[in-house]
PDB file of C-alpha atoms in Angstrom:
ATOM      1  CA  UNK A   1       7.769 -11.729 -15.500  1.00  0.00           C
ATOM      2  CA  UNK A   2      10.308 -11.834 -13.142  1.00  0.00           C
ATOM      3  CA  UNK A   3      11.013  -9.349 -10.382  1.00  0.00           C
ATOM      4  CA  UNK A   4      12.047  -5.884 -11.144  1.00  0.00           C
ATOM      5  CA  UNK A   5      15.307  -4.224 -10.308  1.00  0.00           C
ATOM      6  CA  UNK A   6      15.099  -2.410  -6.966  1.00  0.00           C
ATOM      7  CA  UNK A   7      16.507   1.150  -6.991  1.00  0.00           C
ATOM      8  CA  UNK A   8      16.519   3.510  -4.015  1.00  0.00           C
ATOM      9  CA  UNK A   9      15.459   6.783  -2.907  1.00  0.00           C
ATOM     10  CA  UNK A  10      15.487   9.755   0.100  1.00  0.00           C
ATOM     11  CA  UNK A  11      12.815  10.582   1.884  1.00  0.00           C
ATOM     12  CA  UNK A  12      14.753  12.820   4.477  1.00  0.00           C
ATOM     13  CA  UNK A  13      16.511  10.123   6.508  1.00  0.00           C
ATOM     14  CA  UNK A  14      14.755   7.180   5.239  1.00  0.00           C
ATOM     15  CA  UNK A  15      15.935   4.548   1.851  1.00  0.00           C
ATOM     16  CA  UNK A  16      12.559   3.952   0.192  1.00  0.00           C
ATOM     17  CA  UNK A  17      13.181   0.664  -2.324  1.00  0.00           C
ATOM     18  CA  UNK A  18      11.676   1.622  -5.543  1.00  0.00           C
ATOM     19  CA  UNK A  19      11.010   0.533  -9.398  1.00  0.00           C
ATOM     20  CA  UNK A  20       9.588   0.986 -12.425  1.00  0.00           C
ATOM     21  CA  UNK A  21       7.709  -1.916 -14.155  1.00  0.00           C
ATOM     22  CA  UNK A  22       6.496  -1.412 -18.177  1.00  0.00           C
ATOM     23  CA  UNK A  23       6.749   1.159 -20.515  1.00  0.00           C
ATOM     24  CA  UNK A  24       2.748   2.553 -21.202  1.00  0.00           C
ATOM     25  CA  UNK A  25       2.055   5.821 -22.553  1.00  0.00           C
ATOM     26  CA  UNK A  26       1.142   7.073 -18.818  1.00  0.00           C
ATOM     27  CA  UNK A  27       2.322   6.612 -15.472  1.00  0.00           C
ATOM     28  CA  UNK A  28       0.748   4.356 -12.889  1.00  0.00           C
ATOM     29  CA  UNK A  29       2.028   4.370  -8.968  1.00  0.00           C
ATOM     30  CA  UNK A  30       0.900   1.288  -7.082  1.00  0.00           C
ATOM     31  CA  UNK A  31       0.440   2.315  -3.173  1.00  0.00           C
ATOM     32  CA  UNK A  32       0.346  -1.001  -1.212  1.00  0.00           C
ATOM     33  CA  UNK A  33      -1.466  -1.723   1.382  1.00  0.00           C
ATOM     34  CA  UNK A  34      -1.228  -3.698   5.100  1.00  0.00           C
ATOM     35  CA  UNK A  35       2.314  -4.658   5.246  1.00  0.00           C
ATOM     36  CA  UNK A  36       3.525  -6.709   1.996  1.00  0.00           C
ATOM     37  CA  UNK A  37       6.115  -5.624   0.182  1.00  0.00           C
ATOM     38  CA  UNK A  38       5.998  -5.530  -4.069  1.00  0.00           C
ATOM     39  CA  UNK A  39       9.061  -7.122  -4.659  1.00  0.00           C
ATOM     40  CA  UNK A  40      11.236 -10.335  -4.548  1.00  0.00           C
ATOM     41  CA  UNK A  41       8.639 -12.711  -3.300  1.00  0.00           C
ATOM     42  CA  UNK A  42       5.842 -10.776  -4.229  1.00  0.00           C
ATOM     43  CA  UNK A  43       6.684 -11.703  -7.863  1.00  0.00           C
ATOM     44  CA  UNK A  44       6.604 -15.103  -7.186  1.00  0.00           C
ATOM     45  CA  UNK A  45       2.839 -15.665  -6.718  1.00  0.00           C
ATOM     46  CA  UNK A  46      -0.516 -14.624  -7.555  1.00  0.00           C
ATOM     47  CA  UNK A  47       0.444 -10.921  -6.461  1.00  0.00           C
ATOM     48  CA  UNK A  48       2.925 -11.253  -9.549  1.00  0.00           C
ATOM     49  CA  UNK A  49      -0.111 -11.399 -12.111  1.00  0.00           C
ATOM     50  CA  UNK A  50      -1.794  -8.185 -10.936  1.00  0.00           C
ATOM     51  CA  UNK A  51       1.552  -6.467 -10.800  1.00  0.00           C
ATOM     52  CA  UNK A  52       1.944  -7.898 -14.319  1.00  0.00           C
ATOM     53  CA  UNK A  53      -1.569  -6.858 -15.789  1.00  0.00           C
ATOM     54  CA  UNK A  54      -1.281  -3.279 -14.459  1.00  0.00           C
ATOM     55  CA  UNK A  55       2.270  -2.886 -16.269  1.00  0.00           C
ATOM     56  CA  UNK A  56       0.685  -4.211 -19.343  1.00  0.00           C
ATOM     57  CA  UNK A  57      -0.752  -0.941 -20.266  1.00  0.00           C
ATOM     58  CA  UNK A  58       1.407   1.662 -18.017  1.00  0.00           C
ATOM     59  CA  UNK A  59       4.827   2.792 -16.686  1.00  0.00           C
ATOM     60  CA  UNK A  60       3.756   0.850 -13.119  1.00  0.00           C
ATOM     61  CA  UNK A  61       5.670   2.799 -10.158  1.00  0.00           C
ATOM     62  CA  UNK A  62       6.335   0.288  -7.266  1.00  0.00           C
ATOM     63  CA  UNK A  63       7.988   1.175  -4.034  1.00  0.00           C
ATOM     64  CA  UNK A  64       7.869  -0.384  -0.514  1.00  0.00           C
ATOM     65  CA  UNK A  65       6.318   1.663   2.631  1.00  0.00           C
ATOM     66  CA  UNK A  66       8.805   3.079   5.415  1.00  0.00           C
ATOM     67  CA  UNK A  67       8.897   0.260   7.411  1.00  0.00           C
ATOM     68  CA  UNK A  68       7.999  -2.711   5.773  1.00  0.00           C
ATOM     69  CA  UNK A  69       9.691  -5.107   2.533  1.00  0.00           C
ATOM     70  CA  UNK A  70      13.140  -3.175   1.562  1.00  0.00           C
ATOM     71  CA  UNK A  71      12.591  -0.051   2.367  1.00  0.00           C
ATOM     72  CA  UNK A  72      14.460   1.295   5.951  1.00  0.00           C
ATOM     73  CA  UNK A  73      12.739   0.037   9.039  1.00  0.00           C
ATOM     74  CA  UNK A  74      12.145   3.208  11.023  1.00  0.00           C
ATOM     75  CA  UNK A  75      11.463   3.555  14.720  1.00  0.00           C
ATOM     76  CA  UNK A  76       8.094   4.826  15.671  1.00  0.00           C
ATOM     77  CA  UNK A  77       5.053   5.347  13.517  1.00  0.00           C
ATOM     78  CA  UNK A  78       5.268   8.204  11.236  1.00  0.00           C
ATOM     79  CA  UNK A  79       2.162  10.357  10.395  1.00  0.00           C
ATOM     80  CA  UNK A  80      -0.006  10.043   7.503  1.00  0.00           C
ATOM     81  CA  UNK A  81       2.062  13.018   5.965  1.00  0.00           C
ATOM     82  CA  UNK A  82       5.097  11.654   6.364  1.00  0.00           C
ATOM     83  CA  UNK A  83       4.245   8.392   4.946  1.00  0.00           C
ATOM     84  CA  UNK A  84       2.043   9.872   1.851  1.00  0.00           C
ATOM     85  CA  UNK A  85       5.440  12.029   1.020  1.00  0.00           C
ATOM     86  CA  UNK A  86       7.275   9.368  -0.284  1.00  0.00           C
ATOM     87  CA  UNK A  87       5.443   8.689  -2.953  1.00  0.00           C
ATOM     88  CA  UNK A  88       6.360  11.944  -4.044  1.00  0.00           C
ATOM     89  CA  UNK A  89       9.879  11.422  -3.442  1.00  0.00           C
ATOM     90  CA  UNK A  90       9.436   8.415  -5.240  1.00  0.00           C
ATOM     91  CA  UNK A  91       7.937  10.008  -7.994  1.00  0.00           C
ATOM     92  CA  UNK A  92      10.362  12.650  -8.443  1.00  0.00           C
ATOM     93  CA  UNK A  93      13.175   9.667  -8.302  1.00  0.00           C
ATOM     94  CA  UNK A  94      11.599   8.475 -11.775  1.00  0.00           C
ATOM     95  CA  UNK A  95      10.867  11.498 -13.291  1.00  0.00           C
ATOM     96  CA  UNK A  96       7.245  11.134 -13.019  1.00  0.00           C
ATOM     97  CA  UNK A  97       6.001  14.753 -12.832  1.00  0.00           C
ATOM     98  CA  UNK A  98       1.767  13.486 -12.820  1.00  0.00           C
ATOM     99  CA  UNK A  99       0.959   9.835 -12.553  1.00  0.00           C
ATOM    100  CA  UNK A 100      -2.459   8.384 -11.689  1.00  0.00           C
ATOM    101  CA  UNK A 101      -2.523   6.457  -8.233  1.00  0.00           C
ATOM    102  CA  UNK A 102      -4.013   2.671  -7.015  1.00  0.00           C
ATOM    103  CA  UNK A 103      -4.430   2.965  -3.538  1.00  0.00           C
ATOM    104  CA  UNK A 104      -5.332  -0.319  -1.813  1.00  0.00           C
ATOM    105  CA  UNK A 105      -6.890  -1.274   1.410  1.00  0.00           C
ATOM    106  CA  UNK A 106      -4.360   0.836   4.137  1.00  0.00           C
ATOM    107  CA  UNK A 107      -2.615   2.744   0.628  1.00  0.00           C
ATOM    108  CA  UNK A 108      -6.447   4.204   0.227  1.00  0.00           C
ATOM    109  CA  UNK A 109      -5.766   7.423   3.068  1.00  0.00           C
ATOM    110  CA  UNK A 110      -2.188   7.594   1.182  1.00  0.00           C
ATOM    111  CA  UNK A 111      -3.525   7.862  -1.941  1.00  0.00           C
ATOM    112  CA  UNK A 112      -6.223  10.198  -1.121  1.00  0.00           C
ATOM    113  CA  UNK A 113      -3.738  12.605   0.903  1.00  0.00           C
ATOM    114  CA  UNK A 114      -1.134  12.913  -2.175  1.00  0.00           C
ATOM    115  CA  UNK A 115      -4.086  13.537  -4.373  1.00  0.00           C
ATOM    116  CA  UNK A 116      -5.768  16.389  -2.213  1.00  0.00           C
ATOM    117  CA  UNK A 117      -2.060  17.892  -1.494  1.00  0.00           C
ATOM    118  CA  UNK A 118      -0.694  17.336  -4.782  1.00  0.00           C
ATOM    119  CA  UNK A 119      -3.878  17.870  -7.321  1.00  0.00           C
ATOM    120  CA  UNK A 120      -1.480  19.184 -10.317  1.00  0.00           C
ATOM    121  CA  UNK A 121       1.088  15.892  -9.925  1.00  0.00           C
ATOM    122  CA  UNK A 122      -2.711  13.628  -9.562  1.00  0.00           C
ATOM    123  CA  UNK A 123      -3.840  12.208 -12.738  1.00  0.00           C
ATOM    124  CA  UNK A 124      -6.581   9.962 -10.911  1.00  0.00           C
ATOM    125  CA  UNK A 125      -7.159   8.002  -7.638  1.00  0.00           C
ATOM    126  CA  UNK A 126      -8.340   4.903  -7.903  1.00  0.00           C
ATOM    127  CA  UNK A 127      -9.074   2.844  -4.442  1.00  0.00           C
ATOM    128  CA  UNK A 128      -9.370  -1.175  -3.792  1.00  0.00           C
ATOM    129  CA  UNK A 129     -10.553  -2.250  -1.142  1.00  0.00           C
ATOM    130  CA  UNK A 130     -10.213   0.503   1.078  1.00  0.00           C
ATOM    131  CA  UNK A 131     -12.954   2.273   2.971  1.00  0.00           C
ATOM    132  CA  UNK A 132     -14.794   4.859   3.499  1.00  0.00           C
ATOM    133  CA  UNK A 133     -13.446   5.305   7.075  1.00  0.00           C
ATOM    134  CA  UNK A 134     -11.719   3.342   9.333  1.00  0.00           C
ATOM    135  CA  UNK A 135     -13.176   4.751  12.213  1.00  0.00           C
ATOM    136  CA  UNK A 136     -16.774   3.427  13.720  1.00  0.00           C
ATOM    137  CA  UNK A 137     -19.437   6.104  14.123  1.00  0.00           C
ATOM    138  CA  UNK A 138     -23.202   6.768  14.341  1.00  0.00           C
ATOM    139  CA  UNK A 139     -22.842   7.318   9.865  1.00  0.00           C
ATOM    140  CA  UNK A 140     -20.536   4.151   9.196  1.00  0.00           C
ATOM    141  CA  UNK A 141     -21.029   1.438  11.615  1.00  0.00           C
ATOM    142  CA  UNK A 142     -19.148  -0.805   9.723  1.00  0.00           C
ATOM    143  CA  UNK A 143     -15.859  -0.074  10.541  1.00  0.00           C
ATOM    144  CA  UNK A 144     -13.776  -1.445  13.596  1.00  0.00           C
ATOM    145  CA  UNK A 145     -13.737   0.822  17.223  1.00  0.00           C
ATOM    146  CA  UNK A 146     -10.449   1.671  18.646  1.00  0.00           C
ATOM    147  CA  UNK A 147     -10.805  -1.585  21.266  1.00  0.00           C
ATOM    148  CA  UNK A 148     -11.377  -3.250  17.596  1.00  0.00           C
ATOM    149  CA  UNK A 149      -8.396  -2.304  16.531  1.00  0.00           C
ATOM    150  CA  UNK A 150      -6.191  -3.210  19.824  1.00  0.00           C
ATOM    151  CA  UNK A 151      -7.292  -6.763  19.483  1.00  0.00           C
ATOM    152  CA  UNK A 152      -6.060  -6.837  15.768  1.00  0.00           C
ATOM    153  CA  UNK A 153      -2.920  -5.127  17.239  1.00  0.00           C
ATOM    154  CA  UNK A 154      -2.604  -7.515  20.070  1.00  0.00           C
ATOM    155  CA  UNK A 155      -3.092 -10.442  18.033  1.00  0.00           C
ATOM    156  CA  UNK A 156       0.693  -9.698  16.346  1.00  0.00           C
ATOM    157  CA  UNK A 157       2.415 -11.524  19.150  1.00  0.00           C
ATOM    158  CA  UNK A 158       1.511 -14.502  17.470  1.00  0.00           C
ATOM    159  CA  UNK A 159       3.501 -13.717  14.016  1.00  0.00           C
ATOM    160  CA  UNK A 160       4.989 -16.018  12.030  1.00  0.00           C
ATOM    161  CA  UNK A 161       3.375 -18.957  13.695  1.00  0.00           C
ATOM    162  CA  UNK A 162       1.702 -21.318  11.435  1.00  0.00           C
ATOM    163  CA  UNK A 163      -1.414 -20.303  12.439  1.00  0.00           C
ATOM    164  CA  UNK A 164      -1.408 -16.731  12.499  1.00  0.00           C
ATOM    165  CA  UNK A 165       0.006 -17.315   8.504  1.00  0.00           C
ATOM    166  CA  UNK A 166      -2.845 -19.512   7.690  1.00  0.00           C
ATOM    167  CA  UNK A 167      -5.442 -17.664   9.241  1.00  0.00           C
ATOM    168  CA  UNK A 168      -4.258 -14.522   7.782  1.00  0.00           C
ATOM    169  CA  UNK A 169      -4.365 -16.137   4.350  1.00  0.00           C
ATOM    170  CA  UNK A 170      -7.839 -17.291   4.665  1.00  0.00           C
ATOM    171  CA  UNK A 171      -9.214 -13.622   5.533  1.00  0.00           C
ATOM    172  CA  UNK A 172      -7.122 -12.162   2.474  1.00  0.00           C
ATOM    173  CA  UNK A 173      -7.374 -15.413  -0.102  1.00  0.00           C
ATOM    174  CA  UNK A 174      -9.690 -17.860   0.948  1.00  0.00           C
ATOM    175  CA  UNK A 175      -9.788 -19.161  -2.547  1.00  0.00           C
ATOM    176  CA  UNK A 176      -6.214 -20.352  -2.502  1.00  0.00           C
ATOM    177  CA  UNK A 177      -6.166 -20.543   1.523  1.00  0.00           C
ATOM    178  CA  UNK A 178      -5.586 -24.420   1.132  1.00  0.00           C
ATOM    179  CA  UNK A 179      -3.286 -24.865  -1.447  1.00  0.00           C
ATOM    180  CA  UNK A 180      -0.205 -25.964   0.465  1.00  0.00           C
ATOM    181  CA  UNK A 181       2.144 -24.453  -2.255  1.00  0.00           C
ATOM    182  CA  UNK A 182       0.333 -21.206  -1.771  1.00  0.00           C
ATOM    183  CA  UNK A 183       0.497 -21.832   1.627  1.00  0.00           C
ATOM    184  CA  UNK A 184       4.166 -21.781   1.651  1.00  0.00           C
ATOM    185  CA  UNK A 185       4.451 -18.350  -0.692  1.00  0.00           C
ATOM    186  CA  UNK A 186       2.392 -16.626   1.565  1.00  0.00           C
ATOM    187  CA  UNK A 187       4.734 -17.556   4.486  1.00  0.00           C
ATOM    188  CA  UNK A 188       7.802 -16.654   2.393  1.00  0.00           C
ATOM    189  CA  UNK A 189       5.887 -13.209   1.354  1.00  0.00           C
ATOM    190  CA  UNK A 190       4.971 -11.843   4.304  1.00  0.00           C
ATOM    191  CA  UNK A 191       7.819 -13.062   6.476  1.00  0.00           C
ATOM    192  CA  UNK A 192      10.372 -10.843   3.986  1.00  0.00           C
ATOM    193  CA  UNK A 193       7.572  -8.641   4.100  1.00  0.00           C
ATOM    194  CA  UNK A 194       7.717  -7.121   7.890  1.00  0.00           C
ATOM    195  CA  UNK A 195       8.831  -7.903  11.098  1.00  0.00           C
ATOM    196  CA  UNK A 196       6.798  -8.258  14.296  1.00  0.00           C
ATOM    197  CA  UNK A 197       7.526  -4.922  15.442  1.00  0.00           C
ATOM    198  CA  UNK A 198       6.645  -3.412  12.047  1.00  0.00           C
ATOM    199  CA  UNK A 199       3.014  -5.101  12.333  1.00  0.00           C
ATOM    200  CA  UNK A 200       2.084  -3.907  15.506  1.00  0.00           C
ATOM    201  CA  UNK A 201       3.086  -0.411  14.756  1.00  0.00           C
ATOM    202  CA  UNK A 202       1.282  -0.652  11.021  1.00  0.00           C
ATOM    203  CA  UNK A 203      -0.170   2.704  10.435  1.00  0.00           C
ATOM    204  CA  UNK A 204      -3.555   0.892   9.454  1.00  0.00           C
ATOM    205  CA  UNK A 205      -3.905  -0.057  13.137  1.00  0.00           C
ATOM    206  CA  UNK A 206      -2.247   2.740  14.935  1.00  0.00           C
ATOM    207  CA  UNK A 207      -3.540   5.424  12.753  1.00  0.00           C
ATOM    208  CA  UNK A 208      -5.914   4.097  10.635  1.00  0.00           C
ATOM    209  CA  UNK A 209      -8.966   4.248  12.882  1.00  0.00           C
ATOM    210  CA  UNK A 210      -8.525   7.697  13.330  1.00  0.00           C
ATOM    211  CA  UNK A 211      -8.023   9.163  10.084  1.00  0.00           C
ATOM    212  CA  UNK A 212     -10.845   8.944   7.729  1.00  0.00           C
ATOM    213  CA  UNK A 213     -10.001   9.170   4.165  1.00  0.00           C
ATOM    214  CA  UNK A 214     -13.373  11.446   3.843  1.00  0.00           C
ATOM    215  CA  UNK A 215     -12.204  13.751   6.358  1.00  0.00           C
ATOM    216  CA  UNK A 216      -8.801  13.898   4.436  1.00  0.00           C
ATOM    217  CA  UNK A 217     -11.204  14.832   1.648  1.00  0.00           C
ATOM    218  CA  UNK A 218     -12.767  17.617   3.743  1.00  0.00           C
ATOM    219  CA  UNK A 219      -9.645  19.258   5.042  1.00  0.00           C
ATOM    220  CA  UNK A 220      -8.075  20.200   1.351  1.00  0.00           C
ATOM    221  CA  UNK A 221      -9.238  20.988  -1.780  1.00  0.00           C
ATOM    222  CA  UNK A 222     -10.899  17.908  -3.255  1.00  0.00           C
ATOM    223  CA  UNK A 223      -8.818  15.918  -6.048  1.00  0.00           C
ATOM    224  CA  UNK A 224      -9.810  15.167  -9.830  1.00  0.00           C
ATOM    225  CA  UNK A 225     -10.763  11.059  -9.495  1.00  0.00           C
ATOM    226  CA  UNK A 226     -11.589   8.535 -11.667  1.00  0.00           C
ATOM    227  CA  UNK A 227     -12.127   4.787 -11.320  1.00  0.00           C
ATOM    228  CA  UNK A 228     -11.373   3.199 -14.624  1.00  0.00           C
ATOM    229  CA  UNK A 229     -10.513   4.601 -18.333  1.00  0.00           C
ATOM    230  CA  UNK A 230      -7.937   7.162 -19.811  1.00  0.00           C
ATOM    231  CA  UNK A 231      -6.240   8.751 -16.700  1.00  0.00           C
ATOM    232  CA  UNK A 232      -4.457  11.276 -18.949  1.00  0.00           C
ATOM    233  CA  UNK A 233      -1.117  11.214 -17.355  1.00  0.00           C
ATOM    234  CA  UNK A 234       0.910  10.638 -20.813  1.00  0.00           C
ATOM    235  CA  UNK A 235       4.441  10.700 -21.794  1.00  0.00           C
ATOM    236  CA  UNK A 236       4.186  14.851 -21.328  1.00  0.00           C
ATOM    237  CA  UNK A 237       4.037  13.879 -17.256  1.00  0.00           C
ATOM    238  CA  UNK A 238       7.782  13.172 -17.438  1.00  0.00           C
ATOM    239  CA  UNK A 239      10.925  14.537 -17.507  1.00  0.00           C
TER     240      UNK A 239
END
């Protein structure tokens, strides 16, 4: 399949790149995660298949971050709120008044905050590989502390460098980490992806240790979820 047309959208000041993949009987909005953007070289690359498989059976709802792929490169780091609103604008751009949501890895808060703020345009939330939290305690040791998270910052000045590419790749795919063709998509991927500036201020690091998606949970009526099967949102969810 190749890569879809790109349309774009307001989210007060900010272009947010956007597209519709498919034509299933409900609607499906993909909320990336980290950095990497879900078009152009995206498409070109394992990422493509997944992209692929989930438009197999809905209307899939792309769309690239603030800040990262094609959407506008703001200044600063916007707030959770901020960032979870355009996938509302995005939404309303298609006509998609309830769609379920994928929410993966730094999408997971996102996804979690549209759902508790928006329950009647929230078919289902579905989260991969995401957390709990991001944010150490005594109940969830697993996750990284804030000096944690200042080394992953700190370790951006090293992007784009062979080496920061190919150890990144071996954390996210170290099935395909030494395939020197996938080697070279992965450089071409995240390079159009973001921008060093964009990295360090990633809301995943900045933000992400302090907002826990539980407590997101806790501060507003808890959404409808589900993690596989009939999400419900059918052709009646759009205009």
């Amino acid at each position: 399949m190749d890569a879809p047309e790109v349309r774009y959208t307001k989210s007060g000041d900010i272009s947010i790149a956007y597209s519709t993949v498919g034509d299933g009987p409900f609607d499906l909005v993909f909320v990336a995660g980290w950095v990497l953007s879900v078009f152009e070289s995206a498409w070109d690359g394992p990422a493509a298949d997944t992209l692929s498989r989930l438009a197999s059976f809905s209307r899939l709802i792309l769309f690239d971050k603030r800040g990262t792929g094609l959407s506008d490169r703001s200044s600063g780091i916007p707030d959770l709120e901020t960032r979870m609103d355009d996938i509302r604008a995005v939404m309303d751009a298609v006509g998609s008044k309830r769609a379920a949501l994928l929410g993966v890895s730094e999408g997971g808060p996102m996804t979690l905050l549209f759902a508790a703020t928006y329950p009647d345009r929230t078919a289902a939330a579905i989260l991969y590989g995401t957390g709990a939290s991001f944010k150490r305690s005594e109940e969830y040791p697993w996750a990284l502390s804030p000096e944690e998270w200042r080394a992953v910052i700190e370790g951006s000045d090293h992007f784009g460098t062979k080496e920061w590419l190919d150890e990144t790749l071996e954390v996210f795919s170290p099935s395909i980490a030494h395939d020197e063709e996938m080697k070279r998509w992965w450089r071409r991927w995240v390079l159009a992806s973001t921008s060093p500036g964009a990295l360090e201020g990633a809301p995943a690091h900045e933000h992400g240790y302090r907002r826990s998606p539980r407590a997101l949970l806790d501060q507003r009526a808890h959404p409808r979820a589900a993690p596989s099967g009939r999400f419900g949102a059918g052709r009646r969810g759009r205009e």
